[in-house]
mmCIF file of C-alpha atoms in Angstrom:
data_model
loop_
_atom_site.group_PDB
_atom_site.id
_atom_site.type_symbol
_atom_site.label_atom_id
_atom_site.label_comp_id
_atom_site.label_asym_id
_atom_site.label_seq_id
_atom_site.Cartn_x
_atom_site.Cartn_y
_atom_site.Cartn_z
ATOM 1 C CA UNK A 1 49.853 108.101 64.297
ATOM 2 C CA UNK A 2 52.420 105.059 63.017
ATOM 3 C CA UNK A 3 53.399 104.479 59.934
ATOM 4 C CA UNK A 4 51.979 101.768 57.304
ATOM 5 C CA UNK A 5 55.395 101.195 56.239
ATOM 6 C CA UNK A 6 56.696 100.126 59.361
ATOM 7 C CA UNK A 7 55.954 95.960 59.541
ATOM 8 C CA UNK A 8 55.941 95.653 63.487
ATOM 9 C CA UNK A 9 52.370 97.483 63.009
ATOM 10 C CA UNK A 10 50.731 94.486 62.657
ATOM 11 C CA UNK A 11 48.239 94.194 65.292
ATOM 12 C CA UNK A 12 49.031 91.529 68.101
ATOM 13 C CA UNK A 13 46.095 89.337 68.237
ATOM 14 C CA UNK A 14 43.854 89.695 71.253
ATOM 15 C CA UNK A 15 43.609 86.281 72.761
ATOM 16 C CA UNK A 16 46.642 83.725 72.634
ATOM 17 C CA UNK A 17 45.251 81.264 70.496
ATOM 18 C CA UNK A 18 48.645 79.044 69.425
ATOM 19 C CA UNK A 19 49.395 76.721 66.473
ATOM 20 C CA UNK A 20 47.974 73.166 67.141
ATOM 21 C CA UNK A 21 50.612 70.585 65.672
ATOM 22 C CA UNK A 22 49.172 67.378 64.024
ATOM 23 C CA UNK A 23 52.791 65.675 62.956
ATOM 24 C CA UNK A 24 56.124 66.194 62.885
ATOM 25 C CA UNK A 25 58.768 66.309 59.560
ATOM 26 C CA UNK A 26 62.161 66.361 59.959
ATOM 27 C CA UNK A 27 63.916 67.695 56.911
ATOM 28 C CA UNK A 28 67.764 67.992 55.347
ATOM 29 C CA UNK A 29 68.544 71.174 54.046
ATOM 30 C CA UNK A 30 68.213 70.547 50.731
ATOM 31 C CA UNK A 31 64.529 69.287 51.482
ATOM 32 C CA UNK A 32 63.741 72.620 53.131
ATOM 33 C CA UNK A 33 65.132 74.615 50.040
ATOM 34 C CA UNK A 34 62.842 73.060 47.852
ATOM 35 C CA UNK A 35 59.775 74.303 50.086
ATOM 36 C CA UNK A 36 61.025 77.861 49.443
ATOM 37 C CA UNK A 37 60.800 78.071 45.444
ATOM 38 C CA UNK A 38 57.347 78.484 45.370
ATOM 39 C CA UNK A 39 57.745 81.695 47.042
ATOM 40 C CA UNK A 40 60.529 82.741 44.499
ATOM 41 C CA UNK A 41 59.281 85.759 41.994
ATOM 42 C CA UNK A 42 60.738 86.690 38.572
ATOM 43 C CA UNK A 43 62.341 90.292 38.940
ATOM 44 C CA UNK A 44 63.905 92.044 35.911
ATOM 45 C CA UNK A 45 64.696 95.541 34.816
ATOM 46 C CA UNK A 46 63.160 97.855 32.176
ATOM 47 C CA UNK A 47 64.424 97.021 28.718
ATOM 48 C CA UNK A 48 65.834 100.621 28.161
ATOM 49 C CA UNK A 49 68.149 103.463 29.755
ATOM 50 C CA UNK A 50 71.764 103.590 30.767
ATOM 51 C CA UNK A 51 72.850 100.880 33.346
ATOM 52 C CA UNK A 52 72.326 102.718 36.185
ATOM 53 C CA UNK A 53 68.301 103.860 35.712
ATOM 54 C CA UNK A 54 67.999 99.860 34.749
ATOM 55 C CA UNK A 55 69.239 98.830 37.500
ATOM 56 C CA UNK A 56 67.364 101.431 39.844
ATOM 57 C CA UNK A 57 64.267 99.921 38.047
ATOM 58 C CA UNK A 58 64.701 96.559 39.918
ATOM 59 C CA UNK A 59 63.503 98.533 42.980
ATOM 60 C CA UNK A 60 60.398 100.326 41.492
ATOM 61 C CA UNK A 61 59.516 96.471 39.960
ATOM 62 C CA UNK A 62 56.161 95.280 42.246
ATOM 63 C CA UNK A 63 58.117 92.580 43.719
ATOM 64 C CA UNK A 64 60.700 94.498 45.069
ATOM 65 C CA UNK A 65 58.932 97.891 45.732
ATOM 66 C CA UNK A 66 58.048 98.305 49.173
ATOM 67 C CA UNK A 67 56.921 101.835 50.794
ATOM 68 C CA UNK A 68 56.077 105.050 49.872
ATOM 69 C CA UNK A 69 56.580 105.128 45.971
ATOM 70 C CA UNK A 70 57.528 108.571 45.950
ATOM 71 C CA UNK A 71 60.905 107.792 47.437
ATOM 72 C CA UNK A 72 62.845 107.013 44.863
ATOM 73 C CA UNK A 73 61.518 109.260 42.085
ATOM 74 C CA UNK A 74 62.251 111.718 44.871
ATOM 75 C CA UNK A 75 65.551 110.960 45.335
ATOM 76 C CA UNK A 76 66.228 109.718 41.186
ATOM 77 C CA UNK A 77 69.357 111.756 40.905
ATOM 78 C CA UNK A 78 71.282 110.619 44.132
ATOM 79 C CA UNK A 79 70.436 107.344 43.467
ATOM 80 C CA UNK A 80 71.770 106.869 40.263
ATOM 81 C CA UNK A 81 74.882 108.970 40.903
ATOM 82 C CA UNK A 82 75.655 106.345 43.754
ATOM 83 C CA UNK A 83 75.233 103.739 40.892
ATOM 84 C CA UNK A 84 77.233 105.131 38.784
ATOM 85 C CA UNK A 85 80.459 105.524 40.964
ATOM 86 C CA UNK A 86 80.644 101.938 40.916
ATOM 87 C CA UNK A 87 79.310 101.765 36.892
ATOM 88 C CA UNK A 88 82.388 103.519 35.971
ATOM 89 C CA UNK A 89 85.312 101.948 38.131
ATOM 90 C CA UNK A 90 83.949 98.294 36.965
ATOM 91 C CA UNK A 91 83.394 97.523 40.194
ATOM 92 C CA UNK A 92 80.190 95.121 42.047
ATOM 93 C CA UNK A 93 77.688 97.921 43.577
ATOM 94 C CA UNK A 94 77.578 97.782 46.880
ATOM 95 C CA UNK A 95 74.705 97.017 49.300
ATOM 96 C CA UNK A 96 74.337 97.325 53.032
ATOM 97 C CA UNK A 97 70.859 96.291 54.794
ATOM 98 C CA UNK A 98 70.617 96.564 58.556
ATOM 99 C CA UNK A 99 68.845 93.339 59.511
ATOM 100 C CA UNK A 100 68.956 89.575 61.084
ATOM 101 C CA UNK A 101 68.777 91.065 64.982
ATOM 102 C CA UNK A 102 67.162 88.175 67.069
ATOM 103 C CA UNK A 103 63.728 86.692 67.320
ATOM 104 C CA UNK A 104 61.831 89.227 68.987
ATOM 105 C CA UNK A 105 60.979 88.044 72.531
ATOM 106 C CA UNK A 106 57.203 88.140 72.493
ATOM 107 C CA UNK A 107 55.499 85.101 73.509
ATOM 108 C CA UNK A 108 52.496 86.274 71.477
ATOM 109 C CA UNK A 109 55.517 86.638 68.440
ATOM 110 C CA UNK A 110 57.774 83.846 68.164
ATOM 111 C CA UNK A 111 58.625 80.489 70.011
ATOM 112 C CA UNK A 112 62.117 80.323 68.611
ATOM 113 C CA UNK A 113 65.495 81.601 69.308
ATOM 114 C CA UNK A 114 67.424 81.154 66.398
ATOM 115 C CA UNK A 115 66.727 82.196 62.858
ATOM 116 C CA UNK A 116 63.854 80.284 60.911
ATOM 117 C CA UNK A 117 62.473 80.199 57.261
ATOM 118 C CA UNK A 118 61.331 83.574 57.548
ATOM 119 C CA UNK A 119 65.114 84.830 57.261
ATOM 120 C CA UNK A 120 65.590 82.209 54.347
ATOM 121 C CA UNK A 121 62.762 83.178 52.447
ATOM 122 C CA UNK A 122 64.045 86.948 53.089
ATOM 123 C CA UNK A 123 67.603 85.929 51.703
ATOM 124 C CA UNK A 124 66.524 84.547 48.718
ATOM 125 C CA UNK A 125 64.434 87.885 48.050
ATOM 126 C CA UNK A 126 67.412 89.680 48.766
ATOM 127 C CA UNK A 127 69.066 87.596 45.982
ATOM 128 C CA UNK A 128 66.524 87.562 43.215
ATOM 129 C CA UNK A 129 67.620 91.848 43.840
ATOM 130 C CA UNK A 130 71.191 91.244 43.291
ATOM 131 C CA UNK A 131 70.210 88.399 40.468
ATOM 132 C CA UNK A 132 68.244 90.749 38.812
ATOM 133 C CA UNK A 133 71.214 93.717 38.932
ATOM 134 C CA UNK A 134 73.341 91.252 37.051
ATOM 135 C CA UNK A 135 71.736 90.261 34.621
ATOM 136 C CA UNK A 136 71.868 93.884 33.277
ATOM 137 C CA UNK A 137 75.747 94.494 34.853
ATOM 138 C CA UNK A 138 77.602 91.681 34.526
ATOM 139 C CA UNK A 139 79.859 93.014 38.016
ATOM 140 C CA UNK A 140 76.867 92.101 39.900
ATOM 141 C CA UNK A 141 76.300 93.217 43.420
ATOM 142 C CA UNK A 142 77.232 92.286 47.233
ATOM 143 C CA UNK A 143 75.075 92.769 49.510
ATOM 144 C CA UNK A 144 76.826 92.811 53.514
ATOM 145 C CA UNK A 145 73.901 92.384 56.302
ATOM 146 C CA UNK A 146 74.727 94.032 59.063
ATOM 147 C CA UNK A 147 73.296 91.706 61.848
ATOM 148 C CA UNK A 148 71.642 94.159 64.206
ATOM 149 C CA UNK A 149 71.875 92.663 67.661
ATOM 150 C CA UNK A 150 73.590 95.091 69.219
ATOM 151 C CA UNK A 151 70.122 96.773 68.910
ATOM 152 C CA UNK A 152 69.163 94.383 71.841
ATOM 153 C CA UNK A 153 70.985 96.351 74.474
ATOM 154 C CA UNK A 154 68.404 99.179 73.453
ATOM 155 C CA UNK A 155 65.607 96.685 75.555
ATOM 156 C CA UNK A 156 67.500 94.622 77.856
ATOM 157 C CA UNK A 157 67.466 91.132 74.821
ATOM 158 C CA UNK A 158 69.108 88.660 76.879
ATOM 159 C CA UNK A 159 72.514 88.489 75.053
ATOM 160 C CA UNK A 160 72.004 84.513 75.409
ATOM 161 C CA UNK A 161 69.087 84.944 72.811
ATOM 162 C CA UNK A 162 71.295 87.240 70.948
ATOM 163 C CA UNK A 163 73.882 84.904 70.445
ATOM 164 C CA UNK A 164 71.697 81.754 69.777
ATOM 165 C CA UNK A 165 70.638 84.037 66.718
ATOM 166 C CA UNK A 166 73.507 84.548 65.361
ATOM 167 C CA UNK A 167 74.938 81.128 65.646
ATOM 168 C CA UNK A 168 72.057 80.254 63.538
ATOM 169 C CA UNK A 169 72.155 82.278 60.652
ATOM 170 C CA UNK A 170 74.912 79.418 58.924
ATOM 171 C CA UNK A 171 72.048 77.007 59.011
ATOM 172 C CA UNK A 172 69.460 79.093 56.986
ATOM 173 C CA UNK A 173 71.710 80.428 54.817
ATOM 174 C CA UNK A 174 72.646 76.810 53.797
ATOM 175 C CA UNK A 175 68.628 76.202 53.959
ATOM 176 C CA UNK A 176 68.620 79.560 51.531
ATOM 177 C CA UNK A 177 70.824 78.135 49.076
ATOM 178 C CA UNK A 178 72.172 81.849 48.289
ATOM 179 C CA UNK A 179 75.606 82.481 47.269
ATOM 180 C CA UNK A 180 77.313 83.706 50.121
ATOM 181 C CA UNK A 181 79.707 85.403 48.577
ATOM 182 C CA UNK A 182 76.921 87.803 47.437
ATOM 183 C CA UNK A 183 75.509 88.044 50.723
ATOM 184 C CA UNK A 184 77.787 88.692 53.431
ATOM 185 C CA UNK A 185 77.596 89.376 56.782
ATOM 186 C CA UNK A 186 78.971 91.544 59.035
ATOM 187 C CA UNK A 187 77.722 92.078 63.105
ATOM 188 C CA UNK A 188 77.397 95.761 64.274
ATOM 189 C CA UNK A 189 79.164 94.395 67.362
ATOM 190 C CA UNK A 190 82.156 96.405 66.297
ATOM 191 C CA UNK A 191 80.727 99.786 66.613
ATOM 192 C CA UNK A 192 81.540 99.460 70.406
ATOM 193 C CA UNK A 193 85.515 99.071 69.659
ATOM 194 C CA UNK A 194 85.631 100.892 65.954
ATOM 195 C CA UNK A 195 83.520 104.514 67.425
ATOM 196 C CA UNK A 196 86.102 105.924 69.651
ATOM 197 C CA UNK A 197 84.941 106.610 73.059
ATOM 198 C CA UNK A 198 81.098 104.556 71.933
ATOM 199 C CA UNK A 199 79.909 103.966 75.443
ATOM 200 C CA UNK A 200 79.876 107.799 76.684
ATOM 201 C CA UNK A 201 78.858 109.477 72.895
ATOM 202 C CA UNK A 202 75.986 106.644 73.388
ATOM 203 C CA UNK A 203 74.670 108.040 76.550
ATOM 204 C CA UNK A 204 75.798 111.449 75.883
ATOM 205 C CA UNK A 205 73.053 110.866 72.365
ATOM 206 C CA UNK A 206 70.813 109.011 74.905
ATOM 207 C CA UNK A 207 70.440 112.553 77.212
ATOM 208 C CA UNK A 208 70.291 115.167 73.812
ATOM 209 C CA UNK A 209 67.432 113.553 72.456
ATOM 210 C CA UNK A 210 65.747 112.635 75.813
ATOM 211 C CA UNK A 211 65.955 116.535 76.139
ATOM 212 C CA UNK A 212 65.000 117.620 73.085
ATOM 213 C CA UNK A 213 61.700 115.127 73.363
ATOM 214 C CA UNK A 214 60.620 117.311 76.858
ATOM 215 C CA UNK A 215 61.161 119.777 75.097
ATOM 216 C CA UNK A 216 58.792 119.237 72.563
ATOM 217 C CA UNK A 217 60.864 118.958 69.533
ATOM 218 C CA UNK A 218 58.953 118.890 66.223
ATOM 219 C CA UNK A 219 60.923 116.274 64.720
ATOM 220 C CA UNK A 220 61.686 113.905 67.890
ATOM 221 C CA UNK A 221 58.074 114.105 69.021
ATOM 222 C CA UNK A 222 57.182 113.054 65.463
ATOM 223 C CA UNK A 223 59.454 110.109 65.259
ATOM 224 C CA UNK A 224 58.617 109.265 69.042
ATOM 225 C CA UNK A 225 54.585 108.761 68.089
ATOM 226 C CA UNK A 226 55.792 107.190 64.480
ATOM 227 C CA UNK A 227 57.792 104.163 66.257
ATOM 228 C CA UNK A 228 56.844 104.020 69.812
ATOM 229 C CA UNK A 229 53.617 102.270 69.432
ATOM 230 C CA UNK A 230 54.923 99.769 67.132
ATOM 231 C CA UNK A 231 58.252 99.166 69.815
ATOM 232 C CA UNK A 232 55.913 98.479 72.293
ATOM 233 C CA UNK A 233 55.712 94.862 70.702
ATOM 234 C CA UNK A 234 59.076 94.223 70.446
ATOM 235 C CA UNK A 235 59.362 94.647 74.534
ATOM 236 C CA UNK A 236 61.419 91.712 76.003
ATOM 237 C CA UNK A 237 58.059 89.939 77.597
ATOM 238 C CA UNK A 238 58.766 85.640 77.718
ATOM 239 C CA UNK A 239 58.994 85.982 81.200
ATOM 240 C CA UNK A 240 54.731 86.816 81.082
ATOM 241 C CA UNK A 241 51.759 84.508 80.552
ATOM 242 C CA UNK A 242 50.916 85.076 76.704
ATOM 243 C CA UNK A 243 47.135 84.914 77.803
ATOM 244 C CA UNK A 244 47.996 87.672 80.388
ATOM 245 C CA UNK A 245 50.049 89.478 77.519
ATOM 246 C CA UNK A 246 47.385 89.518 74.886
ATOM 247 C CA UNK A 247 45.218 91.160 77.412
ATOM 248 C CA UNK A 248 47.834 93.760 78.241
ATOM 249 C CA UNK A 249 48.220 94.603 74.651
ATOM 250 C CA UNK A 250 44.264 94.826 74.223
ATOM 251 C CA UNK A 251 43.648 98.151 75.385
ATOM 252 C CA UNK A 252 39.808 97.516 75.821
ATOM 253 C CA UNK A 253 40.320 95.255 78.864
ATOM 254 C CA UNK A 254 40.379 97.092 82.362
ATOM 255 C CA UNK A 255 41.499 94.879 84.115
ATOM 256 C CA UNK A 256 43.344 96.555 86.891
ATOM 257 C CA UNK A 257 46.271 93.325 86.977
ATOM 258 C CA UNK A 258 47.364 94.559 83.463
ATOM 259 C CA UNK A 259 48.459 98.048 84.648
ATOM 260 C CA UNK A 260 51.922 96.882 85.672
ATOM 261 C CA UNK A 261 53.019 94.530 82.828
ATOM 262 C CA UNK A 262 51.268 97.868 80.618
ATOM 263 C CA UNK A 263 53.821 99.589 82.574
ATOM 264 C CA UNK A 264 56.802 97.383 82.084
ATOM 265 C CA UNK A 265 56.063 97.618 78.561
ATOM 266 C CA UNK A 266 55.356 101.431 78.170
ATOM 267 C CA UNK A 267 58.540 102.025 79.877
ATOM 268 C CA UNK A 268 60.920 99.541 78.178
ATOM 269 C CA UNK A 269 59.539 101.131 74.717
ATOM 270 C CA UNK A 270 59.713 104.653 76.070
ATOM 271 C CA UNK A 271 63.536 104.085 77.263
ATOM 272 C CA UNK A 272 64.590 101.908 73.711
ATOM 273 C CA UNK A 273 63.803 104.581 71.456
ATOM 274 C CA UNK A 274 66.211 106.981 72.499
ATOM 275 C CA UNK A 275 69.127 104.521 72.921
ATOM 276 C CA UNK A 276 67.980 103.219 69.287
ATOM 277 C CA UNK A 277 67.915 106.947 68.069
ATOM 278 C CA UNK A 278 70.871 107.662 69.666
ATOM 279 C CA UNK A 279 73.023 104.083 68.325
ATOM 280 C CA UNK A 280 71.888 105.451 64.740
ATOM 281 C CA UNK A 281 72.903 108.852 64.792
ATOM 282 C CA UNK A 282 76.484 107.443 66.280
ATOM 283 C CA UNK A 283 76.873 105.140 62.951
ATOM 284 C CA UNK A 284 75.506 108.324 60.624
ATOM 285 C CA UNK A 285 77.637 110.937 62.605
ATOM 286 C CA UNK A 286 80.683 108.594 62.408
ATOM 287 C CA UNK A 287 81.071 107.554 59.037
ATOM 288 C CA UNK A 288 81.281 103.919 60.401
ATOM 289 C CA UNK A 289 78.946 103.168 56.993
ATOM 290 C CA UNK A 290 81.124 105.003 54.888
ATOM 291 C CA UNK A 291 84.654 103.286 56.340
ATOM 292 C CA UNK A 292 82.865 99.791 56.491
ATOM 293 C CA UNK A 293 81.622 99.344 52.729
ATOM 294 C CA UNK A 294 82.734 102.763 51.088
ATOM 295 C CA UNK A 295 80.305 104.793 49.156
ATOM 296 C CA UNK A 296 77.297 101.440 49.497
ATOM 297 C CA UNK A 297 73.443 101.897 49.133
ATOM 298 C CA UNK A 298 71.744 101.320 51.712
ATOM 299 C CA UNK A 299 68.798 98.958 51.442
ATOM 300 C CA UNK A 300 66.281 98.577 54.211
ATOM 301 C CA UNK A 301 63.237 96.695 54.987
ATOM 302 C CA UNK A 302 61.279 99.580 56.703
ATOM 303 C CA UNK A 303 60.984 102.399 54.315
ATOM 304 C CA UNK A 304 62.755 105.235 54.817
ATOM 305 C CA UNK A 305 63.186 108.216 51.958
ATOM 306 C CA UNK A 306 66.889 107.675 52.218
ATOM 307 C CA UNK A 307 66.955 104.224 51.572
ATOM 308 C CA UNK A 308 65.993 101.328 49.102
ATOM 309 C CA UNK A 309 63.274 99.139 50.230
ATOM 310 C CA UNK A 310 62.843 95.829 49.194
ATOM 311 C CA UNK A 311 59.945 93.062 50.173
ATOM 312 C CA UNK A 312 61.691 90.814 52.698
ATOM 313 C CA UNK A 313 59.253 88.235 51.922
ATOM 314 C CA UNK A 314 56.424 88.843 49.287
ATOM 315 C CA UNK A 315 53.677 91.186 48.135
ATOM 316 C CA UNK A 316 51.072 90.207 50.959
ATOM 317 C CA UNK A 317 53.076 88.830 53.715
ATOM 318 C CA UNK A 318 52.855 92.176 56.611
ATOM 319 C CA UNK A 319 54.705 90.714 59.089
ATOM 320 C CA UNK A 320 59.041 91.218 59.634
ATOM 321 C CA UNK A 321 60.163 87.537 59.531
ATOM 322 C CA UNK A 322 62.041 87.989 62.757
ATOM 323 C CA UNK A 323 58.712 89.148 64.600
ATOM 324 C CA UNK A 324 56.748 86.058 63.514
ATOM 325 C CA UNK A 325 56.607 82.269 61.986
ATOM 326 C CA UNK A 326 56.997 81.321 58.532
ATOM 327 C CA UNK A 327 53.929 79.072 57.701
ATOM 328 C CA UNK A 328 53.208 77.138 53.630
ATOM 329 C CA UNK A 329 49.899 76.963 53.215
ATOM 330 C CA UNK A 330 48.307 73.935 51.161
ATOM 331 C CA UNK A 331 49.044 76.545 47.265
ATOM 332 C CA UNK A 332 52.743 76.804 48.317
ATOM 333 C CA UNK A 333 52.173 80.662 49.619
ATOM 334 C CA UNK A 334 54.581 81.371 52.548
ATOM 335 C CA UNK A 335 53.349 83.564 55.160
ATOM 336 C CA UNK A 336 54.411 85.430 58.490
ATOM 337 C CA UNK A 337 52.283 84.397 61.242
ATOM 338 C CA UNK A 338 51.987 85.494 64.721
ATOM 339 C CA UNK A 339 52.189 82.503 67.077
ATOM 340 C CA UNK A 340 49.316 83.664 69.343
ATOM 341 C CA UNK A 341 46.972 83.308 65.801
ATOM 342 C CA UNK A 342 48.163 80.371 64.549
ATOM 343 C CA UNK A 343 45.569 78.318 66.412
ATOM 344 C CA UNK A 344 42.998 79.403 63.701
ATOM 345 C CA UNK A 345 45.104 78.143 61.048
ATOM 346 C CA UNK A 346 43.758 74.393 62.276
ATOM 347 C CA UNK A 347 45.989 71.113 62.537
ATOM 348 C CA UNK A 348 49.837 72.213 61.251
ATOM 349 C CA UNK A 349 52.829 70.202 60.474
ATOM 350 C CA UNK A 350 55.960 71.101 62.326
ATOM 351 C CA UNK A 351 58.928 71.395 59.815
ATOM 352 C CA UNK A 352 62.523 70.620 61.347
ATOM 353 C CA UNK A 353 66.007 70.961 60.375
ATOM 354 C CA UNK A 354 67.865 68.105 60.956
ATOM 355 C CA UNK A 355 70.362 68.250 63.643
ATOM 356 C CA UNK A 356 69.212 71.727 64.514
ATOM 357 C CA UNK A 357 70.052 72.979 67.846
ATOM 358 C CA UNK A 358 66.769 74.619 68.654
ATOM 359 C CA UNK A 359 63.707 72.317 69.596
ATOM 360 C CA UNK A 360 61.110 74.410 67.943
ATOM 361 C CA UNK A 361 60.252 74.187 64.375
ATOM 362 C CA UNK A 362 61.749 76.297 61.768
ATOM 363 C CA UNK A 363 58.458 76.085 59.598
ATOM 364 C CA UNK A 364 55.212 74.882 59.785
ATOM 365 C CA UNK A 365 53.224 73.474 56.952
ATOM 366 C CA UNK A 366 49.437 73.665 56.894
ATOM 367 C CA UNK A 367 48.305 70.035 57.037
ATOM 368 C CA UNK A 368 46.509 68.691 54.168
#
């Protein structure tokens, strides 16, 4: 079984059906901020308690909460005594979120390399949090993304796609309009030089928890049958016909010419999950958190009982921005689309950044 509160479950569409542009609007930043207010939410704490339960209100508020909503009454008193360690010294809380990795590289996903108004929209979301925190503690809050595509080596990303990503995170954090020196960011890159001996402890992670899954571990089997299903869609797969793909992802076609790209895919997910296990315990086991941004909470956007989840997007939005396309329907609601469903959505408009390196749209607008 996977879990609800993990985005990439989403169900791939069964036919490649892909957005049909009518026009074409090529837009300045500035232009492209304004298309992302009407997606902005008002977010405030409860009225009463100390500064620390106010501010670990903002995360129970309905715009925020995301997940389980057991997980932070469960974890009330850790929470707030990580709040107050920065309360007391006078001192901006700290926030680390492990996000921004690279488009995923599903035909049936995404069409573009570099980030897009999905990761904008997400930004400002992440702001409205930190907004929110100081309006009740005036230090405020930082929040450092920790851009996650190092992840990629887990499925064989091209590091070309990688690093078209990451070169393009300036341009929608401009598009954003957030205050950069609340939200930072920071690539994982330097685990590999700042985790003594990280090559070898990676594999040496890789072959503990590859044993402990034949073995039949409880715990890994669990997590194996939580994730696995949902990795599958993350497989590197632009090298396959997205008709062919959907297909392969429909497991009610027999076909007998899906079996091998089923295969390719099985066994890329099978393989990532234990070098993406493994790359996590490293940071945990390490303390390259704690050394990086001492004593910081860590926020997440897949719910985990040890974190703080917030809404990348909005309330009805199911889909991780970098796994699909940001689309403004005709009310001003911003979605996450698949590309192989867009087709359905009828004639589009094709949103551009001006002078933006990659030729496919960072937006699309549902055509009036």
């Amino acid at each position: 079984m996977t879990s609800p509160y993990i985005y990439v479950n989403a169900a791939l569409p069964r036919r490649f059906d892909p957005p049909v542009v009518a026009s074409r609007l090529d837009l300045d930043a500035a232009a492209l901020n304004a298309l992302l207010l009407s997606n902005d939410a008002p977010i405030a704490a409860e009225a009463s308690g100390t500064v620390a339960e106010r501010i670990l209100s903002i995360f129970e508020h309905p715009e925020v909460l995301f997940g389980d909503p057991s997980f932070i009454p469960a974890n009330r008193t850790a929470w707030l005594e990580r709040l107050d360690y920065f309360i007391a010294r006078d001192e901006p809380i700290q926030f680390v979120s492990m996000a921004f990795p690279y488009k995923v590289p599903n035909p049936l996903k995404n069409e573009r390399a570099a980030p897009d108004l999905g990761e904008a929209l997400m930004l400002r979301r992440f702001q409205a949090v930190l907004d929110a925190i100081a309006a009740v503690y005036p230090p405020g809050g930082v929040l450092t993304i920790l851009e996650e595509g190092i992840l990629g080596r887990c499925q064989g990303v091209d590091p070309r796609r990688i690093a078209a990503y990451r070169a393009g995170i300036d341009n929608v954090v401009r598009v954003s309009g957030v205050d950069p020196e609340r939200v930072t960011f920071h690539s994982l890159d330097d685990m590999v030089t700042e985790i003594p001996n990280f090559e070898a402890r990676w594999i040496h992670e890789q072959e503990r928890l590859r044993e402990l899954w034949q073995q039949g571990d409880p715990a890994i089997r669990a997590a194996y049958d939580t994730t696995t299903a949902a990795s599958r869609t993350s497989v590197p797969t632009l090298d396959y016909d997205p008709d062919v793909l959907a297909a392969a992802y429909d497991r009610d076609q027999t076909d007998s010419a899906l079996r091998y790209p089923r295969d390719f895919i099985d066994k890329v997910a099978h393989r990532q999950f234990f070098a993406y296990r493994a790359l996590l315990a490293l940071r945990d086991s390490t303390g390259y958190l704690h050394d990086l941004r001492p004593y910081a909470l860590k926020l997440t956007v897949s719910p985990k009982p040890e974190n703080l989840a917030v809404l990348p997007v909005n309330t009805w939005s199911r889909i991780l921005p970098y796994h699909g396309i940001p689309v403004r329907d005709g009310d001003g609601r911003w979605s996450i689309i698949y590309r192989a469903a867009m087709g359905s959505l009828g004639p589009l408009e094709a949103l551009h950044l001006s002078g933006d390196p990659d030729p496919a749209p960072i937006g699309y607008r549902i055509s009036e």
